[in-house]
Short mmCIF file of C-alpha atoms in Angstrom, two decimals:
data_model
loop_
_atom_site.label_atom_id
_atom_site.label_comp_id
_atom_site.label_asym_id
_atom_site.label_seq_id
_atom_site.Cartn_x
_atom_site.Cartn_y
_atom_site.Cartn_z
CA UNK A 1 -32.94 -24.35 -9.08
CA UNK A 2 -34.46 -21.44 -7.72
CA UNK A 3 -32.53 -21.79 -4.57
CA UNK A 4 -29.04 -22.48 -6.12
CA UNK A 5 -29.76 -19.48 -8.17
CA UNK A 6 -30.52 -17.02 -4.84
CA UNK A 7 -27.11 -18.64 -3.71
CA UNK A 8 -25.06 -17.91 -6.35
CA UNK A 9 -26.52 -14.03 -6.52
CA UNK A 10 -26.21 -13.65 -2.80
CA UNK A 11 -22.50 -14.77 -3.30
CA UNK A 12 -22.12 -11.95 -6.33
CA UNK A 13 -23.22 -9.29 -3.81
CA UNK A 14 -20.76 -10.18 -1.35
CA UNK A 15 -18.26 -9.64 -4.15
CA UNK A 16 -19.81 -6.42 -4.77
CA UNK A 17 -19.40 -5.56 -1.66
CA UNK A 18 -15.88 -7.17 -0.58
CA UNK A 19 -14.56 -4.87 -3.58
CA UNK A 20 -14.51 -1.87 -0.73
CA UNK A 21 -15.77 0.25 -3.44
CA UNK A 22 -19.72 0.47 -3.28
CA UNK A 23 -21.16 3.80 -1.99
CA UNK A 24 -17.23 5.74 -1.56
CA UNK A 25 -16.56 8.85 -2.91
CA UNK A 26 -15.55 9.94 -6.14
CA UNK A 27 -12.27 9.07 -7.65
CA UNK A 28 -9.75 10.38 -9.88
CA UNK A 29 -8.68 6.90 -11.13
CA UNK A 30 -12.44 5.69 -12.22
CA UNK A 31 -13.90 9.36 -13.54
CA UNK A 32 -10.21 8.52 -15.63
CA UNK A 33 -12.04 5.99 -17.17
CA UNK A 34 -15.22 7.44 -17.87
CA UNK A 35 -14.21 10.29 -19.40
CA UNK A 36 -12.09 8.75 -21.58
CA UNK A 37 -14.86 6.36 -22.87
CA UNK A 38 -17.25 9.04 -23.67
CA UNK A 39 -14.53 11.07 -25.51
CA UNK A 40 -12.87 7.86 -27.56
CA UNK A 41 -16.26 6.14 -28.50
CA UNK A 42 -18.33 9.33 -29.04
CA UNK A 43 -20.71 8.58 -26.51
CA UNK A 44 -23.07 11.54 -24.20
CA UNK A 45 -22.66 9.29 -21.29
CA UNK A 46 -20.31 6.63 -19.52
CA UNK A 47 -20.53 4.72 -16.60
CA UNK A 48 -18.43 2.43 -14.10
CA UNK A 49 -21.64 0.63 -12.80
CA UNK A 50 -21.71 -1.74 -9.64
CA UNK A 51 -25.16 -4.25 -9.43
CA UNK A 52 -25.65 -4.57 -5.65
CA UNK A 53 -28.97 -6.77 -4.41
CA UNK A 54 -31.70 -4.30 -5.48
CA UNK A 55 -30.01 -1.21 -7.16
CA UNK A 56 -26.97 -0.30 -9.43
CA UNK A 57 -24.58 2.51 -7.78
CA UNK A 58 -22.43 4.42 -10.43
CA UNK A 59 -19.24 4.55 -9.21
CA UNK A 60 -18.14 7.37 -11.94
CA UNK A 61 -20.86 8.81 -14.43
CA UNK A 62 -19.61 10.70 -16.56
CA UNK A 63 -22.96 12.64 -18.05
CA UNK A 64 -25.67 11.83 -16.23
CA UNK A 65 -26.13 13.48 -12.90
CA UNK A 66 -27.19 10.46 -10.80
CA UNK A 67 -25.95 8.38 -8.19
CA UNK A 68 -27.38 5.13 -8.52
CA UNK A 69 -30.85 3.55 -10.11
CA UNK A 70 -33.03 1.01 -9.35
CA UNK A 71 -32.42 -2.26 -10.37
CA UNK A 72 -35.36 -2.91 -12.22
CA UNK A 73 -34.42 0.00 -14.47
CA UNK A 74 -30.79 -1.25 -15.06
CA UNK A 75 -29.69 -2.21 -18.27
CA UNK A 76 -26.36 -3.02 -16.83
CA UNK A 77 -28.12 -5.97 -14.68
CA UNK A 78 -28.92 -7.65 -17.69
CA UNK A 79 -25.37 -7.35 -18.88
CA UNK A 80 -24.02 -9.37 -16.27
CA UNK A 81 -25.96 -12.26 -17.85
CA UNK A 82 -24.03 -11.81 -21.35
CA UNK A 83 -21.06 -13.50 -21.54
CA UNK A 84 -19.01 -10.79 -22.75
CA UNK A 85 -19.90 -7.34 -23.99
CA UNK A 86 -23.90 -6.70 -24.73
CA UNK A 87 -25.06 -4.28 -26.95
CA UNK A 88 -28.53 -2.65 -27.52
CA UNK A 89 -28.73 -0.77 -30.81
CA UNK A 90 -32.14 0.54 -30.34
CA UNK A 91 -34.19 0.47 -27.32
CA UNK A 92 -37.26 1.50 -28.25
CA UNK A 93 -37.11 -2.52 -30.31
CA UNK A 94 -35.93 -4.15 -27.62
CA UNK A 95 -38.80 -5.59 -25.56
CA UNK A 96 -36.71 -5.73 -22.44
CA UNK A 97 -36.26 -1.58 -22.62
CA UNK A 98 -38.48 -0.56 -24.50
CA UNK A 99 -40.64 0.84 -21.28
CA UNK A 100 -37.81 1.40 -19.08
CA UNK A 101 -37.85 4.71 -17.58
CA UNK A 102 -34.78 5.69 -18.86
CA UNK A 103 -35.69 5.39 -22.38
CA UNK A 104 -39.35 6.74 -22.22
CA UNK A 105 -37.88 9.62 -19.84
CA UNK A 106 -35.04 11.54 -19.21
CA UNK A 107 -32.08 10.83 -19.96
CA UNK A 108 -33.57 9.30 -23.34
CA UNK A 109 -31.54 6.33 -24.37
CA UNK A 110 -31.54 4.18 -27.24
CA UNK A 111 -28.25 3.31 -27.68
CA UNK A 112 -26.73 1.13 -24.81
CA UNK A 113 -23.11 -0.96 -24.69
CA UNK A 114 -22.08 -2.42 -21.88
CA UNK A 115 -18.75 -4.84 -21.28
CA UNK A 116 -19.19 -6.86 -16.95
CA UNK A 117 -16.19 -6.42 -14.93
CA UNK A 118 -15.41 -9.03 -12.62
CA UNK A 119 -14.02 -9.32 -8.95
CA UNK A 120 -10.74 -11.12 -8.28
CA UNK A 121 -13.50 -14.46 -7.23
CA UNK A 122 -14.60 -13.92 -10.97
CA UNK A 123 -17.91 -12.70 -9.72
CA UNK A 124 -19.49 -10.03 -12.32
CA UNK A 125 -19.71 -6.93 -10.18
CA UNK A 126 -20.65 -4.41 -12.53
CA UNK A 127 -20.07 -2.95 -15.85
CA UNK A 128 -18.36 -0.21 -17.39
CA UNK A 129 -20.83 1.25 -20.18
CA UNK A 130 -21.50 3.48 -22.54
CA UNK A 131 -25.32 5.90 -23.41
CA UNK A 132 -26.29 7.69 -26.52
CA UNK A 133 -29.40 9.08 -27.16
CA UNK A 134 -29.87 7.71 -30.88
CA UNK A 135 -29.48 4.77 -32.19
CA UNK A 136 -26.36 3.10 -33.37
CA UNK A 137 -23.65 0.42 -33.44
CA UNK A 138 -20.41 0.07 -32.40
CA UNK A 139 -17.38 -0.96 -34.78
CA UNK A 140 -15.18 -3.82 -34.15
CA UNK A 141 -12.72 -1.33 -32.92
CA UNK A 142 -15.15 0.69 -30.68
CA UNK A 143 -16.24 -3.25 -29.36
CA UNK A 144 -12.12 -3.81 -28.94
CA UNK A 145 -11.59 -0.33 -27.17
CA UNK A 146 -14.82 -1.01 -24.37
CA UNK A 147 -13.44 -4.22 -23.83
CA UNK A 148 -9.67 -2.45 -22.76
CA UNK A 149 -11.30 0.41 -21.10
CA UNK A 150 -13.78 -2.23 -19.03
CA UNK A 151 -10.73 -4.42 -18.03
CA UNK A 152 -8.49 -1.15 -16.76
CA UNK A 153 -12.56 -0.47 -14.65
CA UNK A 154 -11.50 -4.28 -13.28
CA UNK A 155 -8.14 -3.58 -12.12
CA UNK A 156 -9.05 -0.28 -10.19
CA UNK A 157 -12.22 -2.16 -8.36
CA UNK A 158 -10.09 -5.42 -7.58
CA UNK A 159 -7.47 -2.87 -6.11
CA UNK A 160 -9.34 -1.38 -3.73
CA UNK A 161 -10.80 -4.40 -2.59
CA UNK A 162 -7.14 -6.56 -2.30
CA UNK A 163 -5.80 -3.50 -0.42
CA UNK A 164 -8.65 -3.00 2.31
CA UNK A 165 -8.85 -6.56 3.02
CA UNK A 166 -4.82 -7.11 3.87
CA UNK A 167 -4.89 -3.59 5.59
CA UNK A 168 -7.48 -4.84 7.87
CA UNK A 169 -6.70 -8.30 8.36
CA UNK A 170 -3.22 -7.22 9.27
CA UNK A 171 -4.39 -4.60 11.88
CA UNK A 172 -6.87 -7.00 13.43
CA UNK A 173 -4.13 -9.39 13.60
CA UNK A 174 -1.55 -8.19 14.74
CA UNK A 175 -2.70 -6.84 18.22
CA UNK A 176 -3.79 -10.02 19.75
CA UNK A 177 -0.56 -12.10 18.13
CA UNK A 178 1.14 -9.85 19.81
CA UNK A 179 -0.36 -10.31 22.76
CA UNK A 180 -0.49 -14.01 22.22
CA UNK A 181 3.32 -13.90 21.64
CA UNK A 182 4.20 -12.38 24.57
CA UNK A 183 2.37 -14.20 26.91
CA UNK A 184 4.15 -17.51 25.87
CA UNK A 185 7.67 -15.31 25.89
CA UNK A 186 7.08 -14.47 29.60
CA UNK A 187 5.90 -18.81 30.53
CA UNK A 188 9.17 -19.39 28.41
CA UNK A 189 11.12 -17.04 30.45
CA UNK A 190 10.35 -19.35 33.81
CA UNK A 191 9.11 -16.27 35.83
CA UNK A 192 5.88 -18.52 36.38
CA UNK A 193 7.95 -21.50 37.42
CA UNK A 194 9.53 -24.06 35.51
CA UNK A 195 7.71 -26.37 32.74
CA UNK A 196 8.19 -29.89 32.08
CA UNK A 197 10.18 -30.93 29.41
CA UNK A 198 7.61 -31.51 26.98
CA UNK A 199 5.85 -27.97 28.03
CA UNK A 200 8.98 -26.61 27.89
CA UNK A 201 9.79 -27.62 23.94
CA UNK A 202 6.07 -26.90 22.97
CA UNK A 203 5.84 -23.46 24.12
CA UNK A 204 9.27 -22.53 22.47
CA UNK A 205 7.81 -24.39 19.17
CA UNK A 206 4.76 -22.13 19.59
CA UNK A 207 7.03 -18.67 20.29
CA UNK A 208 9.03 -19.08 17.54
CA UNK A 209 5.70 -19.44 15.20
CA UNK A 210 3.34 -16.88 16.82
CA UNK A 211 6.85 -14.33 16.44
CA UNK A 212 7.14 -15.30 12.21
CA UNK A 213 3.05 -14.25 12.58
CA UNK A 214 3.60 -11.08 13.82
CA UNK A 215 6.42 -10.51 11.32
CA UNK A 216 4.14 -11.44 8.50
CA UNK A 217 0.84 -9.26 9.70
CA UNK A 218 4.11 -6.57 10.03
CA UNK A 219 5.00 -7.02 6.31
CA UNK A 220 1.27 -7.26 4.82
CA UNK A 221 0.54 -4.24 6.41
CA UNK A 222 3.47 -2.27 4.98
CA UNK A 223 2.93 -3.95 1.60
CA UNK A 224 -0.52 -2.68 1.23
CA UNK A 225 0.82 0.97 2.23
CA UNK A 226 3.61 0.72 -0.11
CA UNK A 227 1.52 -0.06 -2.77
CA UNK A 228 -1.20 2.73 -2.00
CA UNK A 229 1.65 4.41 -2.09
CA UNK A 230 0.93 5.86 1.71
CA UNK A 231 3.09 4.61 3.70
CA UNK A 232 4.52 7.43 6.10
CA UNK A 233 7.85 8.75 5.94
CA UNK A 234 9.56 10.50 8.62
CA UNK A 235 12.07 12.56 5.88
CA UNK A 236 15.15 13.78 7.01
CA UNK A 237 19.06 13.88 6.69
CA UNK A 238 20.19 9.86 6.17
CA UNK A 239 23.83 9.18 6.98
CA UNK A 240 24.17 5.59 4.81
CA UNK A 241 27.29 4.54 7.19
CA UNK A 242 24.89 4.83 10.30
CA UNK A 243 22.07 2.55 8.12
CA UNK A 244 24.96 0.46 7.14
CA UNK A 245 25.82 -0.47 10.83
CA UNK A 246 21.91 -0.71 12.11
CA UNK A 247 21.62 -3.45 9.59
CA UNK A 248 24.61 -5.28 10.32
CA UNK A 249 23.70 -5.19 14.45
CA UNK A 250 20.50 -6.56 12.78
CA UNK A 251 21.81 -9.67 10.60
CA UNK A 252 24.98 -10.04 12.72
CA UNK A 253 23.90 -13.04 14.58
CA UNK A 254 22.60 -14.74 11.68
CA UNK A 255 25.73 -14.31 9.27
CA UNK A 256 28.24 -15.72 12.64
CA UNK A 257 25.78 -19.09 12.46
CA UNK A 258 25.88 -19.07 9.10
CA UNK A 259 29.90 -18.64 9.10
CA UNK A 260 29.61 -15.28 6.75
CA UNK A 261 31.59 -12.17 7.03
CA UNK A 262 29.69 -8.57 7.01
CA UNK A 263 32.16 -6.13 5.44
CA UNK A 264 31.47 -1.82 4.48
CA UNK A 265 33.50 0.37 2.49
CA UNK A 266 33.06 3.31 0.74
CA UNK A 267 32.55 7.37 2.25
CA UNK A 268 29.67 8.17 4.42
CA UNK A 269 26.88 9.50 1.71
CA UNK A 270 23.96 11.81 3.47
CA UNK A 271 20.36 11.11 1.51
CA UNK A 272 17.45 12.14 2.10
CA UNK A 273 15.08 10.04 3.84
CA UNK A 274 13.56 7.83 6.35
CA UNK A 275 16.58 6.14 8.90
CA UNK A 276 13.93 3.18 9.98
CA UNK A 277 12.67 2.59 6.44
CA UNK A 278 15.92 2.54 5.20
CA UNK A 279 17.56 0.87 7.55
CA UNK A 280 14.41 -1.66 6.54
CA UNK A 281 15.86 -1.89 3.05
CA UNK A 282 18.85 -2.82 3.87
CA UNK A 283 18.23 -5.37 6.70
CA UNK A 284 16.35 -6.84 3.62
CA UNK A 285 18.79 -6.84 1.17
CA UNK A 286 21.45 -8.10 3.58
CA UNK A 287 19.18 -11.13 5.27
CA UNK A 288 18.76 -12.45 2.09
CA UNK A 289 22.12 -12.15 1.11
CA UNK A 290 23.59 -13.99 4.05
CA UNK A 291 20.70 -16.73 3.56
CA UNK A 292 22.08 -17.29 0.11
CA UNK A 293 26.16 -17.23 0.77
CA UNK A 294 27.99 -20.19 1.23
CA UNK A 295 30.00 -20.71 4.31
CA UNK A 296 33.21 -18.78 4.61
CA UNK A 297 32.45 -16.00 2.37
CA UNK A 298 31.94 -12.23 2.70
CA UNK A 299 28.55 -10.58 1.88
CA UNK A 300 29.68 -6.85 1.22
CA UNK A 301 27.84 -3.47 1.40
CA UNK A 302 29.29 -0.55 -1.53
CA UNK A 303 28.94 2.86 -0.99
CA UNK A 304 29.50 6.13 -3.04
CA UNK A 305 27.71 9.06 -4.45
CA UNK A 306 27.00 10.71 -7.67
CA UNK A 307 26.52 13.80 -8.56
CA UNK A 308 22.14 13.74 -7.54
CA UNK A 309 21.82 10.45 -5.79
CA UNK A 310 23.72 7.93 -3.55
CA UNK A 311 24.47 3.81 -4.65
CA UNK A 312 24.47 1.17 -2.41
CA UNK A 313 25.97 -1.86 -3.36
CA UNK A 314 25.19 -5.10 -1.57
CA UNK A 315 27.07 -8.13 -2.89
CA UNK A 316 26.71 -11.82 -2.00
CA UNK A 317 28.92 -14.67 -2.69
CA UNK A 318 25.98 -17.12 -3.77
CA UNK A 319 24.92 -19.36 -6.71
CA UNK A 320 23.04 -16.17 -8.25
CA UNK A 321 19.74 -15.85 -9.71
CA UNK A 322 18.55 -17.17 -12.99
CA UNK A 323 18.96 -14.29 -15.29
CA UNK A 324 14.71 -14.36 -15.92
CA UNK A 325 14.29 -14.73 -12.30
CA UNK A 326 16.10 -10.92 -11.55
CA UNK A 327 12.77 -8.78 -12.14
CA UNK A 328 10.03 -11.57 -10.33
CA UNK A 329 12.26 -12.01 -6.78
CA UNK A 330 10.70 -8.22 -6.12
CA UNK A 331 6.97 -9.65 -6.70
CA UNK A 332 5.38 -10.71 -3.75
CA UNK A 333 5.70 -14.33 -2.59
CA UNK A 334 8.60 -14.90 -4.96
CA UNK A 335 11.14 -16.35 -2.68
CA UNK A 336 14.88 -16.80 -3.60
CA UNK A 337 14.76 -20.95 -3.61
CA UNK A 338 18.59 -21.56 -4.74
CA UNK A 339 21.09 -21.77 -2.27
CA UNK A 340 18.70 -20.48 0.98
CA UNK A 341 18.69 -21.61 4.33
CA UNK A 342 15.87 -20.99 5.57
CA UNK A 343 12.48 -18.80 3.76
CA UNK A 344 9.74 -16.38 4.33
CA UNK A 345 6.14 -15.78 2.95
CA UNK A 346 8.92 -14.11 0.23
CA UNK A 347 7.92 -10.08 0.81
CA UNK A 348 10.72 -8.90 1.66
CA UNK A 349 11.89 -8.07 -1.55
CA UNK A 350 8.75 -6.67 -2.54
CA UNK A 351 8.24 -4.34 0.73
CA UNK A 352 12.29 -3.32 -0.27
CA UNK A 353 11.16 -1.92 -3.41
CA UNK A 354 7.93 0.04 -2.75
CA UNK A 355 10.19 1.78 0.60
CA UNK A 356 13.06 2.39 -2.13
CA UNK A 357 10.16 4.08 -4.52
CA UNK A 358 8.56 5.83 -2.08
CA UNK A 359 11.75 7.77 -1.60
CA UNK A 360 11.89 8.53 -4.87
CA UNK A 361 14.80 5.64 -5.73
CA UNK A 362 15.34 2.54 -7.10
CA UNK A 363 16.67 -1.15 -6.57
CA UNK A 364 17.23 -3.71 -8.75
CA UNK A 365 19.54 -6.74 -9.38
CA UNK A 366 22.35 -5.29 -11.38
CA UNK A 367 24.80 -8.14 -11.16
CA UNK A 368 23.84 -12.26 -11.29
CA UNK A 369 26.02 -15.03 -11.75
CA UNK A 370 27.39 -18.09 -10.76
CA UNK A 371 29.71 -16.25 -8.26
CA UNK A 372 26.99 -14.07 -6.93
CA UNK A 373 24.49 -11.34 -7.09
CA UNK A 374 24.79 -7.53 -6.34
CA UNK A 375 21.53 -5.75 -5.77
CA UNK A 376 22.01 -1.87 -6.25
CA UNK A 377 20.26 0.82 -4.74
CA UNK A 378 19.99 4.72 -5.58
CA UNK A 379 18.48 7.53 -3.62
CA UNK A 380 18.27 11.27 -3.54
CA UNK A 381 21.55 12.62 -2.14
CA UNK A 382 20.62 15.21 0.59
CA UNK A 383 22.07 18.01 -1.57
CA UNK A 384 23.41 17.62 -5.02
CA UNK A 385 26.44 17.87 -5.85
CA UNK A 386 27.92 20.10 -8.24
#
């Protein structure tokens, strides 16, 4: 028992840990948190508290000038064994504080309330809690308000930690698939001599794979950015007819296999932004559109310009989307199922959408039916007009 119990708190420190939060600087987004539970539940101090192996780290502490504790002084530790929020009215009677060094000492406490927060593995990390100096109880609306405040402490720590872990995975990934990839390009290319048959059709099997591995480390890593909301911009003067025809070179081959016409109209309308990233966008929008269309058909791009921002238009001649499907297709891993040839890890709707915000736009699905969709973009003209 001992030993399955030393297991299972080894395995809540490495969640601890894997958060990417423990021992970082300050931030804006927890001290958020803090302050707003010492002002809303009357409280001298508040605390966004991680339990690592022998110590608890405050990742915010609003009131208390510390940076961490040891463990065996941490009411917080013991809070991780409650099932959901744990309360001490008074210390001083409770024989498992009454001695602690924080209630004998500076900073004095008798009141304590503390609500776990839990890691994405639903291991308790830490707590976000709440001090006072005299006795006392929370109401059932104080107990309600901890609770919301502890589970917006939860989303913060299980951001950092899903971010860090894709960014790096996808930059230690990436450089040796590509490597990988272009080793079996060059044996495929015959420049070593020619393979047997059998050679021949696995290496193109594995080419083909390692390449959709390199495209999906590609599109991790600029998911995480987008949704750190740094992903770098080169901003400058955007002419939409030249990202029009950088997409279409891009999706050309697929829509003449797939028997599809490309077709543009509309004036050329200057924005300002990023030519790759939007040229991204529209790659995007247009690959899934041609995946969708039926044989025969014409997938079309729309442009024109308003009076502070440009609209692209790009139309498909598909069986639509389910009218409660039009907001999830731009959550990651939601992949357009109906009518597709061929799918992806289903990103590339999601990547399309933190580009378009990051230039200050939007895109959504503005038209779904039977006879299609039309996904609509706007962006910051250059100069507005008017």
């Amino acid at each position: 028992m001992i030993s399955d119990a030393w297991d299972a708190e080894i395995s809540r420190v490495a969640a601890v840990r894997g958060t990417g939060v423990l021992d970082t600087p300050a931030e804006e987004r927890f001290d958020r948190i803090t302050r707003t539970a010492r002002r809303l539940l009357n409280a001298p101090i508040a605390l966004v508290s991680l339990v690592d192996l022998d110590r608890q780290w405050f990742k915010s502490a609003a009131g208390l000038d510390a940076a961490q504790t040891p463990r065996s002084e941490s009411f917080c530790s013991h809070a991780l064994g409650e099932p959901e929020l744990m309360e001490v009215p008074d210390a001083l009677d409770d024989p498992r504080f009454a001695t602690n060094p924080m209630v004998v000492g500076p900073p004095h406490v008798r009141f304590y309330a503390g609500r776990p927060i839990a890691a994405a593995s639903g291991h308790l990390i830490g707590t976000l809690c709440v001090l006072d100096e005299r006795p006392r109880r929370l109401t059932p609306d104080e107990r309600e308000l901890l609770n919301d405040l502890a589970a917006w402490a939860e989303v913060e720590c299980r951001a950092g930690a899903t971010g860090d872990l894709v960014a790096v995975a996808s930059h230690e990934l990436r450089t040796p698939l590509t490597s990988v990839h272009g080793s079996l390009e060059l044996l495929e290319s015959g420049r070593f001599g020619s393979l047997p048959p059998q050679a021949e059709r696995l290496v193109e099997i594995a080419v083909r794979n390692t390449d959709r591995l390199v495209r999906l480390t590609n599109d991790l890593m600029d998911l995480t950015l987008t949704r750190r909301g740094t992903l770098p911009l080169r901003i400058g003067e955007v002419g939409l007819a030249s990202v029009t025809e950088q997409a279409f070179c891009s999706v050309a081959e697929t829509a003449r296999r797939a028997g599809v016409r490309l077709a543009e109209r509309g004036p050329d309308v200057v924005v300002r932004g990023d030519a790759d990233r939007l040229a991204q966008v529209l790659t995007n929008l247009l690959a899934n559109a041609v995946k969708v269309s039926r044989p025969d058909t014409t997938v079309e791009v729309v442009r024109e310009a308003g009076p502070l921002t440009a609209r692209v238009q790009v139309r498909d001649e598909g069986p639509g989307i389910p009218p409660d499907q039009a907001d999830r297709v731009f959550e990651p891993f939601v992949r357009l199922e109906a009518g597709a040839r061929d799918g992806g890890a289903g990103l590339g709707l999601a990547i399309t959408r933190g580009i378009v915000t990051a230039h200050g736009g939007t895109v959504a699905v503005t038209e779904t039916s039977a006879a299609g969709t039309t996904f609509t973009l706007e962006l910051p003209l250059a100069e507005p007009r008017g």
